[in-house]
mmCIF file of C-alpha atoms in Angstrom:
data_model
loop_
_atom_site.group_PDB
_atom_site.id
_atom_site.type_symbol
_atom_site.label_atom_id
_atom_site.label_comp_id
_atom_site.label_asym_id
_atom_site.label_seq_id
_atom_site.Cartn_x
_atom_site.Cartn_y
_atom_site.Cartn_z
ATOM 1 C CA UNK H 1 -1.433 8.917 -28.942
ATOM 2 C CA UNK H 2 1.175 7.735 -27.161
ATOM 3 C CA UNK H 3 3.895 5.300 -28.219
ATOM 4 C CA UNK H 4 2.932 1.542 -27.149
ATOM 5 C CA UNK H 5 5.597 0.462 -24.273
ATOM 6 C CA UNK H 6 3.537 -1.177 -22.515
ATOM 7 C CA UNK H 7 2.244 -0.783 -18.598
ATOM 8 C CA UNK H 8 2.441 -3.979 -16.846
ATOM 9 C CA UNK H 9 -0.079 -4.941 -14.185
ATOM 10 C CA UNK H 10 -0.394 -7.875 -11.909
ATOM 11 C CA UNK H 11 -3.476 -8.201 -9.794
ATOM 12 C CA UNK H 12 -2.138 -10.054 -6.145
ATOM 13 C CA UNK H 13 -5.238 -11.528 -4.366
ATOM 14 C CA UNK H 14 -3.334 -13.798 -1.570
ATOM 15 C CA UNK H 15 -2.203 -10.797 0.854
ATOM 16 C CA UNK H 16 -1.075 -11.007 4.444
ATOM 17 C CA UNK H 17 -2.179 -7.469 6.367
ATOM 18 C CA UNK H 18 -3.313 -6.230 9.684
ATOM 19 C CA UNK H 19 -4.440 -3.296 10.423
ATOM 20 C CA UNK H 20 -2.871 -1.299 13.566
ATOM 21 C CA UNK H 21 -3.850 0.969 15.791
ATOM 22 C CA UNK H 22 -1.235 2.851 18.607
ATOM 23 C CA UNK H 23 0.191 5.798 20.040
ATOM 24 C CA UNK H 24 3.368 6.727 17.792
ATOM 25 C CA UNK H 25 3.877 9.180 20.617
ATOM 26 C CA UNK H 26 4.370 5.958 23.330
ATOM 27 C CA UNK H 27 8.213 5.131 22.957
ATOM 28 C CA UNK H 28 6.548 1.413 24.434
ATOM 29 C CA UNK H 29 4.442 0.902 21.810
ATOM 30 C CA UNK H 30 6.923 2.554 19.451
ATOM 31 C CA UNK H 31 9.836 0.402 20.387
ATOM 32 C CA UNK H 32 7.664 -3.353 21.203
ATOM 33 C CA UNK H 33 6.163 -2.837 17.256
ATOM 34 C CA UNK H 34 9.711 -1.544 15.895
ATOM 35 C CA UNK H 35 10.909 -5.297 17.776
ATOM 36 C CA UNK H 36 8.290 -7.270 16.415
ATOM 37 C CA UNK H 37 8.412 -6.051 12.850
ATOM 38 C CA UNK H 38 12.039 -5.882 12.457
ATOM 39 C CA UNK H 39 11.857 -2.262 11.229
ATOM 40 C CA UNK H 40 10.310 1.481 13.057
ATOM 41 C CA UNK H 41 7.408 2.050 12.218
ATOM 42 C CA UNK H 42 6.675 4.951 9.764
ATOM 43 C CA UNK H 43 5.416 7.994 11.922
ATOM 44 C CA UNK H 44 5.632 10.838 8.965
ATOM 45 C CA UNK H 45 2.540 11.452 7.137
ATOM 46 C CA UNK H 46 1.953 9.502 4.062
ATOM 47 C CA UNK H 47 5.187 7.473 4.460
ATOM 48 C CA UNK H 48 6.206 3.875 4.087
ATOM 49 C CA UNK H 49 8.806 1.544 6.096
ATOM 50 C CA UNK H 50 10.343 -1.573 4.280
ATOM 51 C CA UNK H 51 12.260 -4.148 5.178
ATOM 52 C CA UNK H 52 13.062 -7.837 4.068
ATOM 53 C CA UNK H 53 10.023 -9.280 5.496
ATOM 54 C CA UNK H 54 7.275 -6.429 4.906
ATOM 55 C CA UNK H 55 6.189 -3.131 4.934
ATOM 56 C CA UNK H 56 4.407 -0.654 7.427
ATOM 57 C CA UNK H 57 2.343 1.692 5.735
ATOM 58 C CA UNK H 58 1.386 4.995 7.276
ATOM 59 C CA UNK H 59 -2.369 5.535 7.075
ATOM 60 C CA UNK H 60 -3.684 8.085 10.013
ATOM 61 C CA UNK H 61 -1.467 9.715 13.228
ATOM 62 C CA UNK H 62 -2.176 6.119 15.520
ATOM 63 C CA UNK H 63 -2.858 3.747 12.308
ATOM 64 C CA UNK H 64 -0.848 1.272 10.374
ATOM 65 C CA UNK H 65 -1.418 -1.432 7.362
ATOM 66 C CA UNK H 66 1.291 -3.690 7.889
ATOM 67 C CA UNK H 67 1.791 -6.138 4.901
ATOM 68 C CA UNK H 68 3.699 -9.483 5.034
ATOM 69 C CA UNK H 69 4.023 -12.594 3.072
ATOM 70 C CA UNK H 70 0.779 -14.277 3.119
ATOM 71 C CA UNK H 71 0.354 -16.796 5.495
ATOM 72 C CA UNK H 72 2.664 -15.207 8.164
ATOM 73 C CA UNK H 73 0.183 -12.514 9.560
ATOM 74 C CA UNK H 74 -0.943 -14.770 12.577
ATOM 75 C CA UNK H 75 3.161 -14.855 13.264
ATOM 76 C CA UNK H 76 2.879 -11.236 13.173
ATOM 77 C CA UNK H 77 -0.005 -10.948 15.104
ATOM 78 C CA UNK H 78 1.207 -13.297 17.977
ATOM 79 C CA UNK H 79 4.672 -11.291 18.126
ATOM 80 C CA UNK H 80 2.554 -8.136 18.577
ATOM 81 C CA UNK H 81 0.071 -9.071 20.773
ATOM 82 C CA UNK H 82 3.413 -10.724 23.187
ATOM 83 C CA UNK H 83 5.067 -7.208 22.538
ATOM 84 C CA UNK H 84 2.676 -4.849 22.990
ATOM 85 C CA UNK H 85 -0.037 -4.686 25.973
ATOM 86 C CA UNK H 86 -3.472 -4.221 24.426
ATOM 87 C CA UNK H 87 -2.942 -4.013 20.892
ATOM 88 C CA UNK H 88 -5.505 -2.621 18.712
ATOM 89 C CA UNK H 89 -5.036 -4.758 15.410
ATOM 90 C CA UNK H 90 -6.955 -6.504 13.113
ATOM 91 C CA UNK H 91 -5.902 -9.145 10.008
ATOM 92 C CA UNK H 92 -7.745 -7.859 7.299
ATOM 93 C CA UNK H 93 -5.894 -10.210 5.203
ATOM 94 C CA UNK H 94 -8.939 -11.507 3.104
ATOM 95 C CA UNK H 95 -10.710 -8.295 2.574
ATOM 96 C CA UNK H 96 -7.870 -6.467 0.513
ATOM 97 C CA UNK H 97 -6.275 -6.730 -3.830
ATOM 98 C CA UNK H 98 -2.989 -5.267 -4.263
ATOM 99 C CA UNK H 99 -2.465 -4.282 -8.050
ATOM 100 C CA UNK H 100 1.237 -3.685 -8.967
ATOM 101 C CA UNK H 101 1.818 -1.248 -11.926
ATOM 102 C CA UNK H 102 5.122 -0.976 -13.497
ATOM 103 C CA UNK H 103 6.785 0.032 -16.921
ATOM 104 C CA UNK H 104 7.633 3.669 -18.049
ATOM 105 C CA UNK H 105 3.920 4.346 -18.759
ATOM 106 C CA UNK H 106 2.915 3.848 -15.465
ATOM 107 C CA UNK H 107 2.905 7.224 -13.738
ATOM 108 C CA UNK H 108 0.831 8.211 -16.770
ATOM 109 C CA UNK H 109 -1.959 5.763 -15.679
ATOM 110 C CA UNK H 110 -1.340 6.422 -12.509
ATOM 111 C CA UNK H 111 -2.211 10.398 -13.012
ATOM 112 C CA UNK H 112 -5.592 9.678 -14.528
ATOM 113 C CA UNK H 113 -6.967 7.786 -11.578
ATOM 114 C CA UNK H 114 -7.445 10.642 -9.512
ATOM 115 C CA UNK H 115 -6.777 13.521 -7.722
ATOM 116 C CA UNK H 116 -3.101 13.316 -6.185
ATOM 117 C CA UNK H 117 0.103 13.691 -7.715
ATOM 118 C CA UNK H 118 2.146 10.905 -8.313
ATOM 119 C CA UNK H 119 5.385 12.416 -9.803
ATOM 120 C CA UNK H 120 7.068 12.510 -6.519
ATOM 121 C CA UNK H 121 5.736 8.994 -4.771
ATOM 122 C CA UNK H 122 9.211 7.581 -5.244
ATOM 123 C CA UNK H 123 11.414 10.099 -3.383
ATOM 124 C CA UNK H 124 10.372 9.371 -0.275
ATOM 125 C CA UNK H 125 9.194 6.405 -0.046
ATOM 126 C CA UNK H 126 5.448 7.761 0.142
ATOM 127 C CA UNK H 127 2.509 6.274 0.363
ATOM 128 C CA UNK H 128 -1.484 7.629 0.591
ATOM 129 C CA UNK H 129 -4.967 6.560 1.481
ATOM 130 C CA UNK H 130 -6.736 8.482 -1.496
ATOM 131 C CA UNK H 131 -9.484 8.207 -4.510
ATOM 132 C CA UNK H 132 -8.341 5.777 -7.131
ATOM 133 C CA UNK H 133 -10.938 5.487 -9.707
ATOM 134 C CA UNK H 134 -13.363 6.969 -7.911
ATOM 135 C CA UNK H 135 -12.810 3.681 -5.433
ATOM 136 C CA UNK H 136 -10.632 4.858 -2.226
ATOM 137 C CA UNK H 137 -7.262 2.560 -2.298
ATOM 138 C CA UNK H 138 -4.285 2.721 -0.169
ATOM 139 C CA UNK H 139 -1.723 3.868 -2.997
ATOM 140 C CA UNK H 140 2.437 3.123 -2.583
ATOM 141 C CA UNK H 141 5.463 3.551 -4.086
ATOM 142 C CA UNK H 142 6.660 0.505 -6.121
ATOM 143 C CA UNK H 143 9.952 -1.225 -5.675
ATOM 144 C CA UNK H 144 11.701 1.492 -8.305
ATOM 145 C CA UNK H 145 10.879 4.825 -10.331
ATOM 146 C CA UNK H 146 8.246 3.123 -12.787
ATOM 147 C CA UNK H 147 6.425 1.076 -10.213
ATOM 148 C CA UNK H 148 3.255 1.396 -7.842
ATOM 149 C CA UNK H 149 1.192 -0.417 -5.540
ATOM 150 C CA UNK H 150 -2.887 0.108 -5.374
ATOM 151 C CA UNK H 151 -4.366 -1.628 -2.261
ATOM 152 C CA UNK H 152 -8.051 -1.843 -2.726
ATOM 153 C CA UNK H 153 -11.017 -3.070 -0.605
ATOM 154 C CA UNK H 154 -11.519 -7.309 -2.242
ATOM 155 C CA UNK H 155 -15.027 -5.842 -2.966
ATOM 156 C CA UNK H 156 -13.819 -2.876 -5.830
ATOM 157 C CA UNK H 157 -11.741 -5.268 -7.275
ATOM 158 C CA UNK H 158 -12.843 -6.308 -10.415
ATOM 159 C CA UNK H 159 -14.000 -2.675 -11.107
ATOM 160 C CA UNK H 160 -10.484 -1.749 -10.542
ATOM 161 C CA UNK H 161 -9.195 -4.129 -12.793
ATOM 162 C CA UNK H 162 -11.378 -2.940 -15.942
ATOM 163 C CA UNK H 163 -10.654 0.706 -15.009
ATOM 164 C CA UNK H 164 -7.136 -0.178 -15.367
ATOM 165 C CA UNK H 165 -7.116 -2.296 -18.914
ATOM 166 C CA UNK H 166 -9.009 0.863 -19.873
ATOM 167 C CA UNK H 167 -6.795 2.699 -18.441
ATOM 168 C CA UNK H 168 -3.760 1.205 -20.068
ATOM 169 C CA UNK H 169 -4.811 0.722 -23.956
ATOM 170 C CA UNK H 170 -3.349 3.882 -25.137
ATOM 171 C CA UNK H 171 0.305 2.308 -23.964
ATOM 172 C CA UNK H 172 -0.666 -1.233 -24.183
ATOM 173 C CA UNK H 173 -0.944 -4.181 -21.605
ATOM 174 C CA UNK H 174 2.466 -5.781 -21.017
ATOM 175 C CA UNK H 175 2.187 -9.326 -20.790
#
């Protein structure tokens, strides 16, 4: 049994994403979306673009979540739609959780969800569309070493959640 440090986990339900779809191949497209975000978008596999106002998360050769501060997707949106001729996006805002786990045990949790590897997440900024408790989730990098984001579909949830505090008692919950 492990020692008890604790594995933090807040459960973020107010989300601002759209989904994107695009040639990464079109220097257009490439450039307008690169304008409109504020940042290029990622076009390595299972990779992850930040800046100050979001993230662009890798998620198929022409697809894209991009994530924002709730409530300024439709901002996003119009500056994409201006930028880019035809855009194939959708806000799929409502229909997503984002867990954030953090604290040295993480990684730990994080290997007994499934069947990737988690060790080197933070080197390059990776991210992955893979199962998570036997739910599929859109798994990131957190902001440092000890930290990771689980995007799951609003409907796996609460499932999610109690695999988790399961998940977690052998290091305890962190307040």
């Amino acid at each position: 049994m492990a020692e008890a440090a604790g594995v933090k986990c807040q459960r973020e339900t107010s989300l601002g994403l759209l989904n994107l779809r695009g040639d990464a191949e079109d220097p257009p497209f490439r450039n307008a979306v690169a304008e409109a975000l504020g940042m290029p978008l990622p076009v390595d596999p299972c990779t992850r673009a930040r800046s100050e106002s979001g993230a662009a998360y890798w998620v198929g050769p022409d697809e894209w979540v991009l994530s924002v501060s709730p409530g300024s997707e439709g901002e996003l949106e119009a500056r994409l739609r201006a930028a880019v001729s035809d855009p194939i996006m959708t806000d799929v805002s409502g229909a997503y959780v984002r867990f954030l786990l953090s604290g040295p045990n993480a990684l730990s949790v994080m290997m007994k969800s499934g069947p990737c590897d988690y060790r080197f997440f933070h080197l390059n900024d990776r991210c992955v569309g893979t199962v998570f408790a036997q739910t599929t989730a859109l798994v990131a990098a957190g902001a440092d070493e000890t930290s990771f984001e689980i995007l799951v579909r609003r409907s796996y949830a609460r499932y999610v959640g109690l695999w988790i505090a399961d998940a977690v008692a052998e290091y305890g919950l962190a307040p």
